[in-house]
Amino acid sequence: MESDPGRLLFLYALQNAVKHNATPRAGTVIGTLLGKHPELRGSSKDLAARVGDAIAEVEAIPVDERQARLETLAPHLAEELTGKKEKRQRELPALESAEEGVVMRFAPNPSGPLHLGHARAAVLNDYYVRRYGGRYLLRIEDTDPRRVDPDAYQMVQEDVEWLGLGITDIIYQSDRLEIYYEHGRRLIGIGGAYICTCDAGYFRDLKLARKSCPCRGNTVEENLDLWERMLGGEFSEGAITMRVKTELEHPDPALRDFSAFRIVSSPIHPRIDAAVYPLMNFSVAVDDHLLGITHVIRGKDHIANTRRQKYIFDYFGWKMPAYLHYGRMSISGLVLSTSGMREGIGEGRFSGWDDIRLGTLRAIARRGIRAEAVRMAVLDIGIGATDISFSWENLYARNKEIIDPVANRYSFVPDPVAVAVGDAPVPVVAEAALHPNDPARGTRRLVFEGTVLVSGHDLEGHGMVRLKDLFNASVAWDGSDPVLTYAGESLADARKAKAPIIQWLPAGAAIPCILHMPESPEAMIVTGCCEPGVAGEVGTVVQFERIGFARIESAGADGVVAYFAHR
């Protein structure tokens, strides 16, 4: 997550440079970071060792580009400089020839559920369909049986629904094999493709040497005969391929006579009985034309695919869609590889596709991050060609905009110890607002009867603490055991003593609570206690005061299970 200290140092150094139009000062950057992320205060030496690199990275950005870079990477930090907290809605660049409506597509492979990387293409396409009107196709690209997880068909649609995409049509490429076969036959007939029976390694060597394979000289009739025999099951996997004719002298070897169809004998496809399948560039080109796709938005890692697909469009005399290729987006702190996630689940390192250390949308949702926050964070990033790092800080800021007004507040005490408070009056009823900005919601009543549950860590290094909404207590130690003594109710005395305000719960009137933290690579679980009212918040997000927002997963006889979202 964006709790990486080096990344945070860079963002706050960039903010400082924009604010003062000068080289950031190391002490100021570290101070700002610790003020916003007090959980890092134990890492001061590490921050001091790394801040120089962060400042150097900022200094490498041209002065006239820093504001735009800050707005892209961390819009919430850019807002702090202007003092504005208006609801942001980025206006993305206009699309060419879109005034009369668009037809766009989101085309995932059903190899697993959707993750944050998918969200960028999905949301950007959705944005433009909503802006211009038209149709939005969900095209399931499932023509490689080796990459199909039968359960993913349902998971993908659930994730699309969670994201709130305005899908108008759903297309399964596995239902369209006869269409691809017919267009493969036509491409051979116009001399745009040939059937190759060369060994794969031999063909690769010829391609790299810019030489044609013997099969390239086949007549159209010979190629059509081989094609029908290929469809008829006369060849085994790896023995035969259809290739699109391109320039053997092309500077990019990947574009020289690329494959269009191959045989896949195993595994068996879960939806159809077939062995000959189109490769992505062929099926995508055919579908983009036949389905009337007007605009394609995808990452610049697909630029080579766009060039391959142009050959097919040109052979058939079709008009290509308009293409926009956005820059690569790196996402730190999460596992995003579908194969890596599946392997980890199989080995028991992850509990499932919604394990909160993963980058799937269902894992994000399990933490209480809203789909609208993901959508807004993607639009903040935009559609530029510059490579960027995904900003967790911005996603969290966006999510906080949504959940902060509705999340009830509660106390959570991690690693609690029971401590009697000497000389304290009993009972004392502490009343705390369910939400500080919405008095109509009412209050929570915590009744002190002599003993409190507190975290021993909150007492360390302090001569006095203030028990939130209760009173002050002086702190002493009997060996490793804390001793608390009533020290009055004066808030002024607490401030004068620089006493921290800490969470507490009445002993005997709290319930066990397990808080799962999304720390990678190991799962981190914080064991503690929370107010009984939290048990009534299952399925919602609450704020554990002075800790952060968390989604309440379940509540039962064993207590509450919660998943941390962010601060």
Coordinates of C-alpha atoms in Angstrom, one line a residue:
M1 CA 0.0 0.0 0.0
E2 CA 1.1 3.6 0.0
S3 CA 2.6 3.2 3.4
D4 CA 6.0 2.8 1.7
P5 CA 8.1 5.5 3.5
G6 CA 10.3 6.2 0.4
R7 CA 7.2 6.8 -1.7
L8 CA 5.6 9.0 1.0
L9 CA 8.9 11.0 1.4
F10 CA 8.9 11.7 -2.4
L11 CA 5.2 12.9 -2.4
Y12 CA 5.7 15.2 0.5
A13 CA 9.0 16.5 -0.9
L14 CA 7.2 17.2 -4.2
Q15 CA 4.4 19.0 -2.4
N16 CA 7.0 21.1 -0.5
A17 CA 8.8 22.0 -3.7
V18 CA 5.6 23.1 -5.4
K19 CA 4.5 25.1 -2.4
H20 CA 7.8 27.0 -2.0
N21 CA 9.2 26.8 -5.5
A22 CA 12.5 25.8 -3.9
T23 CA 14.5 22.8 -3.0
P24 CA 12.7 20.9 -0.2
R25 CA 14.3 20.9 3.3
A26 CA 14.8 17.4 4.7
G27 CA 13.6 18.3 8.2
T28 CA 10.4 19.9 6.9
V29 CA 9.6 16.9 4.6
I30 CA 10.2 14.4 7.5
G31 CA 8.2 16.5 9.9
T32 CA 5.2 16.8 7.5
L33 CA 5.3 13.0 6.9
L34 CA 5.3 12.2 10.6
G35 CA 2.5 14.6 11.2
K36 CA 0.4 12.9 8.6
H37 CA 1.6 9.3 9.4
P38 CA 2.3 9.1 13.1
E39 CA 2.7 5.3 12.8
L40 CA 6.1 6.0 11.2
R41 CA 7.5 7.8 14.2
G42 CA 9.6 4.8 15.2
S43 CA 11.3 5.0 11.8
S44 CA 12.9 8.4 12.1
K45 CA 16.4 7.1 11.4
D46 CA 15.3 5.2 8.3
L47 CA 13.5 8.3 7.0
A48 CA 16.5 10.5 7.6
A49 CA 18.6 8.1 5.6
R50 CA 16.1 8.0 2.7
V51 CA 14.9 11.6 2.5
G52 CA 17.9 12.7 0.4
D53 CA 17.0 10.3 -2.4
A54 CA 13.4 11.6 -2.3
I55 CA 14.5 15.2 -2.6
A56 CA 16.9 14.3 -5.4
E57 CA 14.0 12.6 -7.3
V58 CA 12.0 15.7 -7.0
E59 CA 14.9 17.9 -8.1
A60 CA 15.1 15.8 -11.3
I61 CA 11.6 16.9 -12.3
P62 CA 11.5 20.1 -14.3
V63 CA 10.2 23.0 -12.2
D64 CA 7.3 23.7 -14.7
E65 CA 6.2 20.1 -14.5
R66 CA 6.0 19.6 -10.8
Q67 CA 2.5 21.0 -10.2
A68 CA 1.0 18.8 -12.9
R69 CA 3.0 15.8 -11.5
L70 CA 1.6 16.4 -8.0
E71 CA -1.9 16.8 -9.3
T72 CA -1.6 13.5 -11.1
L73 CA 0.1 11.5 -8.3
A74 CA -1.5 12.9 -5.2
P75 CA -4.4 15.3 -6.0
H76 CA -5.3 15.5 -2.3
L77 CA -1.8 17.0 -1.6
A78 CA -2.3 19.5 -4.4
E79 CA -5.6 20.5 -2.9
E80 CA -3.9 21.2 0.4
L81 CA -1.8 23.9 -1.2
T82 CA -4.8 25.8 -2.6
G83 CA -6.9 25.4 0.5
K84 CA -9.8 24.1 -1.6
K85 CA -11.6 20.9 -0.8
E86 CA -14.2 21.0 -3.6
K87 CA -15.3 17.7 -5.1
R88 CA -12.9 17.0 -7.9
Q89 CA -14.0 15.7 -11.2
R90 CA -11.3 15.5 -13.8
E91 CA -12.3 16.3 -17.3
L92 CA -10.5 14.0 -19.6
P93 CA -9.4 14.9 -23.1
A94 CA -12.0 14.8 -25.8
L95 CA -12.2 11.8 -28.2
E96 CA -11.9 12.4 -31.9
S97 CA -15.1 11.8 -34.0
A98 CA -17.1 11.0 -30.9
E99 CA -19.8 13.7 -31.1
E100 CA -22.5 11.2 -32.4
G101 CA -21.7 8.6 -29.8
V102 CA -19.2 5.8 -29.3
V103 CA -19.0 2.0 -29.1
M104 CA -16.3 0.9 -26.7
R105 CA -15.3 -2.3 -25.1
F106 CA -13.7 -3.7 -21.9
A107 CA -12.1 -7.1 -22.8
P108 CA -10.8 -9.1 -19.9
N109 CA -9.5 -12.6 -20.1
P110 CA -11.4 -14.9 -17.6
S111 CA -8.3 -16.2 -15.9
G112 CA -9.3 -14.8 -12.5
P113 CA -11.2 -11.9 -10.9
L114 CA -10.5 -8.3 -11.9
H115 CA -7.8 -6.4 -10.2
L116 CA -6.8 -2.7 -10.0
G117 CA -4.9 -2.9 -13.2
H118 CA -8.1 -3.9 -15.0
A119 CA -9.9 -1.0 -13.3
R120 CA -8.1 1.6 -15.3
A121 CA -9.2 0.4 -18.7
A122 CA -12.7 -0.4 -17.5
V123 CA -13.3 3.0 -15.9
L124 CA -11.7 5.1 -18.6
N125 CA -13.9 3.4 -21.3
D126 CA -16.9 3.8 -19.1
Y127 CA -16.2 7.5 -18.6
Y128 CA -16.3 8.1 -22.3
V129 CA -19.4 6.1 -23.0
R130 CA -21.2 8.1 -20.3
R131 CA -19.8 11.3 -21.7
Y132 CA -20.7 10.8 -25.3
G133 CA -23.5 8.2 -25.1
G134 CA -23.4 4.9 -27.0
R135 CA -22.8 1.2 -26.2
Y136 CA -20.3 -0.4 -23.8
L137 CA -19.4 -4.0 -24.6
L138 CA -18.0 -6.5 -22.0
R139 CA -16.1 -8.8 -24.3
I140 CA -14.9 -12.0 -22.6
E141 CA -11.7 -13.0 -24.4
D142 CA -11.7 -16.7 -23.7
T143 CA -10.1 -18.2 -26.8
D144 CA -7.1 -19.6 -24.9
P145 CA -8.2 -22.6 -22.8
R146 CA -4.9 -22.5 -20.9
R147 CA -5.9 -19.1 -19.5
V148 CA -9.5 -19.8 -18.6
D149 CA -10.7 -20.3 -15.0
P150 CA -14.3 -21.5 -15.2
D151 CA -15.1 -19.6 -12.0
A152 CA -13.8 -16.4 -13.5
Y153 CA -16.8 -16.0 -15.8
Q154 CA -19.0 -15.2 -12.8
M155 CA -16.3 -13.4 -10.8
V156 CA -15.6 -11.0 -13.7
Q157 CA -19.3 -10.1 -14.0
E158 CA -19.6 -9.6 -10.3
D159 CA -16.6 -7.3 -10.3
V160 CA -18.0 -5.3 -13.3
E161 CA -21.2 -4.9 -11.4
W162 CA -19.3 -3.7 -8.3
L163 CA -17.4 -1.1 -10.3
G164 CA -20.7 0.2 -11.6
L165 CA -19.8 -0.1 -15.3
G166 CA -22.6 0.8 -17.8
I167 CA -22.3 -2.4 -19.8
T168 CA -24.9 -2.7 -22.6
D169 CA -23.8 -6.0 -24.2
I170 CA -21.9 -9.1 -23.1
I171 CA -20.0 -11.1 -25.8
Y172 CA -18.1 -14.3 -25.3
Q173 CA -15.4 -14.9 -27.9
S174 CA -15.7 -18.7 -27.4
D175 CA -19.2 -18.4 -29.0
R176 CA -17.8 -16.8 -32.1
L177 CA -15.3 -19.4 -33.3
E178 CA -17.1 -20.0 -36.6
I179 CA -16.9 -16.3 -37.3
Y180 CA -13.2 -16.4 -36.8
Y181 CA -12.8 -19.6 -38.9
E182 CA -14.6 -17.9 -41.8
H183 CA -12.5 -14.8 -41.6
G184 CA -9.3 -17.0 -41.4
R185 CA -10.5 -18.7 -44.6
R186 CA -11.1 -15.3 -46.2
L187 CA -7.7 -14.0 -45.2
I188 CA -6.0 -17.0 -46.8
G189 CA -8.1 -16.5 -49.9
I190 CA -6.9 -12.9 -50.4
G191 CA -3.2 -13.9 -49.8
G192 CA -2.9 -12.3 -46.4
A193 CA -2.1 -15.5 -44.5
Y194 CA -0.6 -18.9 -44.9
I195 CA -0.5 -22.2 -43.1
C196 CA 2.9 -23.0 -41.5
T197 CA 4.0 -26.5 -40.5
C198 CA 7.5 -25.6 -39.6
D199 CA 9.0 -26.4 -36.2
A200 CA 8.5 -23.4 -33.9
G201 CA 12.2 -23.1 -33.1
Y202 CA 13.2 -23.4 -36.8
F203 CA 10.6 -20.7 -37.7
R204 CA 11.9 -18.4 -34.9
D205 CA 15.4 -18.6 -36.2
L206 CA 14.3 -17.8 -39.7
K207 CA 12.2 -14.9 -38.5
L208 CA 15.1 -13.4 -36.6
A209 CA 17.3 -13.8 -39.7
R210 CA 14.6 -12.0 -41.8
K211 CA 14.2 -15.1 -43.9
S212 CA 10.9 -16.7 -45.1
C213 CA 10.0 -20.2 -44.1
P214 CA 9.3 -22.8 -46.9
C215 CA 5.5 -22.6 -46.1
R216 CA 5.4 -18.9 -47.0
G217 CA 5.5 -19.9 -50.7
N218 CA 2.4 -22.2 -50.6
T219 CA -0.3 -21.4 -53.1
V220 CA -3.7 -20.2 -51.9
E221 CA -5.2 -23.6 -52.7
E222 CA -2.5 -25.4 -50.7
N223 CA -3.1 -23.2 -47.8
L224 CA -6.8 -23.6 -47.9
D225 CA -6.4 -27.4 -48.0
L226 CA -4.1 -27.3 -45.0
W227 CA -6.6 -25.0 -43.2
E228 CA -9.5 -27.4 -43.7
R229 CA -7.3 -30.3 -42.5
M230 CA -6.3 -28.2 -39.5
L231 CA -9.9 -27.6 -38.7
G232 CA -10.7 -31.3 -39.3
G233 CA -8.4 -32.5 -36.6
E234 CA -5.6 -34.0 -38.7
F235 CA -2.8 -32.2 -36.8
S236 CA -1.7 -32.2 -33.2
E237 CA -0.9 -29.2 -31.0
G238 CA 2.3 -27.4 -32.1
A239 CA 2.4 -29.0 -35.5
I240 CA 0.6 -26.3 -37.5
T241 CA -0.1 -22.6 -37.4
M242 CA -1.8 -19.9 -39.4
R243 CA 0.5 -16.9 -39.9
V244 CA -0.4 -13.4 -41.1
K245 CA 1.9 -12.2 -43.9
T246 CA 3.9 -9.1 -43.0
E247 CA 7.2 -7.6 -43.9
L248 CA 10.1 -10.0 -43.2
E249 CA 12.4 -6.9 -43.0
H250 CA 10.2 -5.2 -40.3
P251 CA 12.5 -3.8 -37.6
D252 CA 10.3 -5.4 -34.9
P253 CA 10.7 -9.2 -35.0
A254 CA 7.4 -9.6 -33.2
L255 CA 5.6 -8.1 -36.2
R256 CA 7.1 -10.5 -38.8
D257 CA 4.6 -13.1 -39.9
F258 CA 2.9 -13.3 -36.5
S259 CA 0.6 -16.2 -35.6
A260 CA -3.2 -15.9 -36.1
F261 CA -4.5 -19.5 -35.3
R262 CA -3.1 -22.5 -33.4
I263 CA -4.2 -25.8 -32.0
V264 CA -4.7 -26.2 -28.3
S265 CA -5.6 -29.8 -27.3
S266 CA -5.3 -29.5 -23.6
P267 CA -6.9 -28.4 -21.4
I268 CA -10.5 -28.8 -22.6
H269 CA -12.3 -25.5 -22.9
P270 CA -15.1 -25.3 -20.2
R271 CA -17.7 -23.8 -22.7
I272 CA -17.0 -25.4 -26.1
D273 CA -15.6 -28.5 -27.8
A274 CA -12.9 -27.2 -30.1
A275 CA -9.1 -27.5 -30.8
V276 CA -8.4 -24.6 -33.2
Y277 CA -8.4 -21.2 -31.6
P278 CA -7.5 -17.7 -32.8
L279 CA -4.8 -15.8 -31.1
M280 CA -5.7 -12.5 -29.6
N281 CA -4.7 -10.2 -32.4
F282 CA -6.8 -12.0 -34.9
S283 CA -10.0 -12.3 -32.9
V284 CA -9.7 -8.8 -31.5
A285 CA -9.3 -7.2 -35.0
V286 CA -12.3 -9.2 -36.3
D287 CA -14.5 -8.4 -33.4
D288 CA -13.6 -4.7 -33.2
H289 CA -14.7 -4.4 -36.8
L290 CA -17.8 -6.6 -36.7
L291 CA -19.0 -5.2 -33.4
G292 CA -18.5 -1.6 -34.6
I293 CA -16.0 -0.5 -32.0
T294 CA -15.2 3.2 -32.6
H295 CA -12.5 3.8 -30.0
V296 CA -10.1 1.6 -28.1
I297 CA -8.4 2.7 -24.9
R298 CA -5.6 0.5 -23.6
G299 CA -2.1 0.6 -22.2
K300 CA 0.9 1.4 -24.4
D301 CA 2.1 -2.1 -23.8
H302 CA -0.5 -2.9 -26.5
I303 CA 1.1 -0.7 -29.1
A304 CA 2.7 -3.7 -30.8
N305 CA -0.7 -5.4 -30.8
T306 CA -2.3 -2.4 -32.4
R307 CA 0.3 -2.6 -35.2
R308 CA -0.3 -6.3 -35.7
Q309 CA -4.0 -5.7 -35.8
K310 CA -3.6 -3.0 -38.5
Y311 CA -2.3 -5.7 -40.9
I312 CA -5.6 -7.5 -40.5
F313 CA -7.7 -4.4 -40.9
D314 CA -5.7 -3.4 -44.0
Y315 CA -6.1 -6.8 -45.6
F316 CA -9.8 -6.7 -45.3
G317 CA -10.1 -3.1 -46.2
W318 CA -11.7 -2.1 -42.8
K319 CA -11.4 1.2 -41.1
M320 CA -9.6 0.9 -37.8
P321 CA -11.0 2.3 -34.5
A322 CA -9.4 5.4 -33.0
Y323 CA -6.7 4.3 -30.4
L324 CA -5.5 5.9 -27.2
H325 CA -2.6 4.2 -25.4
Y326 CA -2.0 5.3 -21.9
G327 CA 1.2 5.0 -19.9
R328 CA 2.1 2.1 -17.7
M329 CA 0.8 2.2 -14.2
S330 CA 2.9 0.5 -11.5
I331 CA 1.1 -0.6 -8.4
S332 CA 3.3 -1.2 -5.3
G333 CA 2.6 -3.2 -2.3
L334 CA 0.1 -5.8 -3.7
V335 CA 0.2 -9.0 -5.6
L336 CA -1.4 -8.4 -9.1
S337 CA -0.2 -11.4 -11.2
T338 CA -3.2 -13.7 -11.6
S339 CA -0.9 -16.7 -11.8
G340 CA 1.0 -15.5 -8.7
M341 CA -2.2 -15.1 -6.8
R342 CA -3.5 -18.5 -7.9
E343 CA -0.3 -20.1 -6.8
G344 CA -0.4 -18.4 -3.4
I345 CA -4.0 -19.4 -2.9
G346 CA -3.2 -23.0 -3.8
E347 CA -0.2 -23.1 -1.4
G348 CA -2.3 -21.6 1.4
R349 CA -0.3 -18.3 1.6
F350 CA -3.5 -16.4 0.7
S351 CA -7.0 -17.2 2.0
G352 CA -8.7 -16.7 -1.4
W353 CA -9.2 -14.1 -4.2
D354 CA -10.4 -11.6 -1.6
D355 CA -7.3 -11.9 0.7
I356 CA -6.7 -8.2 1.5
R357 CA -3.0 -8.5 0.5
L358 CA -4.0 -9.0 -3.1
G359 CA -4.8 -6.5 -5.7
T360 CA -8.2 -7.8 -6.7
L361 CA -11.2 -5.6 -6.7
R362 CA -12.9 -8.0 -4.3
A363 CA -10.0 -7.7 -1.9
I364 CA -10.2 -3.9 -2.1
A365 CA -13.9 -4.0 -1.5
R366 CA -13.4 -6.3 1.5
R367 CA -11.4 -3.6 3.2
G368 CA -14.3 -1.1 2.8
I369 CA -12.9 0.8 -0.2
R370 CA -15.8 1.9 -2.3
A371 CA -16.1 1.4 -6.0
E372 CA -16.7 5.1 -6.5
A373 CA -13.4 5.9 -4.8
V374 CA -11.6 3.5 -7.3
R375 CA -13.4 5.2 -10.2
M376 CA -12.4 8.7 -9.0
A377 CA -8.8 7.6 -8.4
V378 CA -8.6 6.2 -11.9
L379 CA -10.0 9.5 -13.4
D380 CA -7.5 11.5 -11.3
I381 CA -4.7 9.5 -13.0
G382 CA -6.2 10.2 -16.4
I383 CA -5.2 8.9 -19.8
G384 CA -1.7 10.4 -20.3
A385 CA 1.1 8.5 -22.0
T386 CA 3.5 9.1 -19.1
D387 CA 4.3 6.1 -16.9
I388 CA 3.2 6.6 -13.4
S389 CA 2.9 4.9 -10.0
F390 CA -0.6 4.3 -8.7
S391 CA -1.2 6.6 -5.7
W392 CA -2.6 4.7 -2.7
E393 CA -2.6 8.0 -0.9
N394 CA -5.0 9.5 -3.4
L395 CA -7.3 6.4 -3.4
Y396 CA -7.5 6.6 0.4
A397 CA -8.2 10.3 0.3
R398 CA -11.0 9.7 -2.3
N399 CA -12.4 6.9 -0.2
K400 CA -12.3 9.0 2.9
E401 CA -14.4 11.6 1.1
I402 CA -17.1 9.0 0.8
I403 CA -17.0 7.1 4.0
D404 CA -16.0 9.8 6.6
P405 CA -19.5 11.4 6.6
V406 CA -21.2 8.1 7.2
A407 CA -18.9 6.0 9.3
N408 CA -19.8 5.7 13.0
R409 CA -17.0 6.2 15.5
Y410 CA -16.0 3.5 18.1
S411 CA -13.1 2.7 20.4
F412 CA -10.7 -0.1 19.7
V413 CA -7.9 -1.1 22.1
P414 CA -5.1 -3.2 20.6
D415 CA -3.3 -5.7 22.9
P416 CA -5.4 -4.6 25.9
V417 CA -4.3 -4.9 29.5
A418 CA -6.7 -4.4 32.4
V419 CA -5.6 -1.7 34.8
A420 CA -7.4 -0.4 37.9
V421 CA -7.4 3.4 38.3
G422 CA -6.6 4.3 41.9
D423 CA -8.6 7.0 43.7
A424 CA -11.0 7.4 40.8
P425 CA -14.7 8.1 41.4
V426 CA -17.1 5.3 40.4
P427 CA -19.2 4.9 38.4
V428 CA -18.4 7.5 35.7
V429 CA -20.4 7.6 32.5
A430 CA -18.5 8.7 29.4
E431 CA -20.6 9.7 26.5
A432 CA -19.1 10.0 23.0
A433 CA -20.7 10.9 19.8
L434 CA -21.4 8.2 17.2
H435 CA -20.3 10.8 14.7
P436 CA -18.8 14.2 15.7
N437 CA -20.5 16.0 12.8
D438 CA -24.0 14.5 13.2
P439 CA -25.3 14.8 16.7
A440 CA -28.7 13.4 15.6
R441 CA -27.1 9.9 15.5
G442 CA -26.7 10.0 19.3
T443 CA -24.0 8.8 21.6
R444 CA -22.2 5.7 22.9
R445 CA -22.2 5.2 26.7
L446 CA -19.0 3.8 28.3
V447 CA -19.4 3.2 32.0
F448 CA -16.2 3.3 34.0
E449 CA -16.5 1.2 37.2
G450 CA -12.9 1.2 38.4
T451 CA -10.9 -0.8 35.8
V452 CA -10.1 0.1 32.2
L453 CA -8.7 -1.8 29.3
V454 CA -5.9 0.1 27.7
S455 CA -3.0 -0.7 25.4
G456 CA 0.3 -0.8 27.3
H457 CA 2.0 0.8 24.3
D458 CA -0.1 3.9 24.8
L459 CA 1.2 4.4 28.3
E460 CA 4.9 4.0 27.6
G461 CA 7.0 7.1 28.0
H462 CA 4.2 9.2 29.5
G463 CA 3.7 10.5 33.1
M464 CA 0.0 11.3 32.4
V465 CA -2.6 10.2 29.8
R466 CA -6.1 11.4 29.2
L467 CA -8.6 8.6 28.8
K468 CA -10.7 9.8 26.0
D469 CA -14.0 11.4 27.0
L470 CA -13.3 10.3 30.7
F471 CA -10.6 11.9 32.8
N472 CA -6.8 12.2 33.3
A473 CA -4.7 9.5 34.9
S474 CA -1.1 9.6 36.1
V475 CA 1.1 6.7 34.9
A476 CA 3.6 4.8 37.0
W477 CA 5.2 1.4 36.7
D478 CA 5.5 -1.6 39.0
G479 CA 8.1 -3.5 37.1
S480 CA 6.5 -4.1 33.8
D481 CA 3.0 -3.5 35.1
P482 CA 1.4 -0.1 34.6
V483 CA -0.2 1.7 37.5
L484 CA -2.8 4.3 36.9
T485 CA -4.0 6.9 39.4
Y486 CA -6.9 9.4 38.9
A487 CA -5.5 12.9 38.1
G488 CA -8.7 15.0 37.7
E489 CA -10.9 15.9 34.8
S490 CA -9.1 19.1 33.7
L491 CA -8.4 19.2 30.0
A492 CA -6.1 22.1 30.6
D493 CA -4.0 20.1 33.0
A494 CA -3.7 17.3 30.3
R495 CA -2.6 19.8 27.7
K496 CA -0.1 21.4 30.1
A497 CA 1.4 18.0 30.8
K498 CA 1.3 17.1 27.0
A499 CA -0.7 14.0 27.9
P500 CA -1.8 12.0 24.9
I501 CA -5.4 11.1 24.5
I502 CA -5.7 7.4 24.5
Q503 CA -8.5 4.8 23.8
W504 CA -10.0 2.8 26.7
L505 CA -12.8 0.4 27.3
P506 CA -14.6 -0.6 30.5
A507 CA -13.3 -3.9 31.7
G508 CA -16.1 -6.4 31.5
A509 CA -18.0 -4.4 28.9
A510 CA -15.9 -4.9 25.8
I511 CA -15.9 -7.6 23.2
P512 CA -12.9 -9.3 21.5
C513 CA -12.0 -7.9 18.1
I514 CA -9.5 -9.1 15.5
L515 CA -8.3 -6.4 13.1
H516 CA -6.7 -7.7 9.9
M517 CA -4.1 -5.4 8.4
P518 CA -3.1 -5.4 4.7
E519 CA 0.6 -5.7 5.3
S520 CA 2.5 -7.6 2.6
P521 CA 3.9 -10.1 2.3
E522 CA 2.9 -11.5 5.6
A523 CA -0.6 -11.2 7.1
M524 CA -0.7 -9.0 10.1
I525 CA -3.5 -9.4 12.7
V526 CA -4.0 -7.0 15.6
T527 CA -5.9 -8.6 18.5
G528 CA -7.8 -6.3 20.8
C529 CA -11.2 -5.3 22.1
C530 CA -13.9 -3.0 20.9
E531 CA -17.2 -1.5 22.0
P532 CA -20.2 -3.9 21.9
G533 CA -21.9 -1.5 19.4
V534 CA -19.5 -2.5 16.7
A535 CA -21.2 -5.9 16.5
G536 CA -24.2 -4.2 15.0
E537 CA -22.1 -2.7 12.2
V538 CA -21.5 -5.9 10.1
G539 CA -21.0 -5.1 6.5
T540 CA -20.3 -1.4 7.1
V541 CA -17.3 0.7 7.6
V542 CA -16.6 2.3 11.0
Q543 CA -13.8 4.5 12.2
F544 CA -11.8 3.1 15.1
E545 CA -10.8 6.4 16.7
R546 CA -7.1 7.2 16.4
I547 CA -6.5 4.0 14.5
G548 CA -8.4 4.3 11.2
F549 CA -11.3 3.1 9.1
A550 CA -12.2 -0.6 9.0
R551 CA -14.9 -2.7 7.5
I552 CA -16.7 -5.0 9.9
E553 CA -16.7 -8.4 8.4
S554 CA -18.5 -10.5 11.0
A555 CA -19.6 -10.6 14.6
G556 CA -20.5 -13.6 16.7
A557 CA -19.9 -15.5 19.9
D558 CA -16.1 -15.2 19.5
G559 CA -16.2 -11.5 18.9
V560 CA -15.8 -9.1 15.9
V561 CA -13.6 -9.6 12.8
A562 CA -12.7 -6.4 11.0
Y563 CA -10.5 -5.5 8.0
F564 CA -8.4 -2.3 8.0
A565 CA -9.1 0.2 5.2
H566 CA -6.9 3.2 5.8
R567 CA -6.4 6.1 8.2

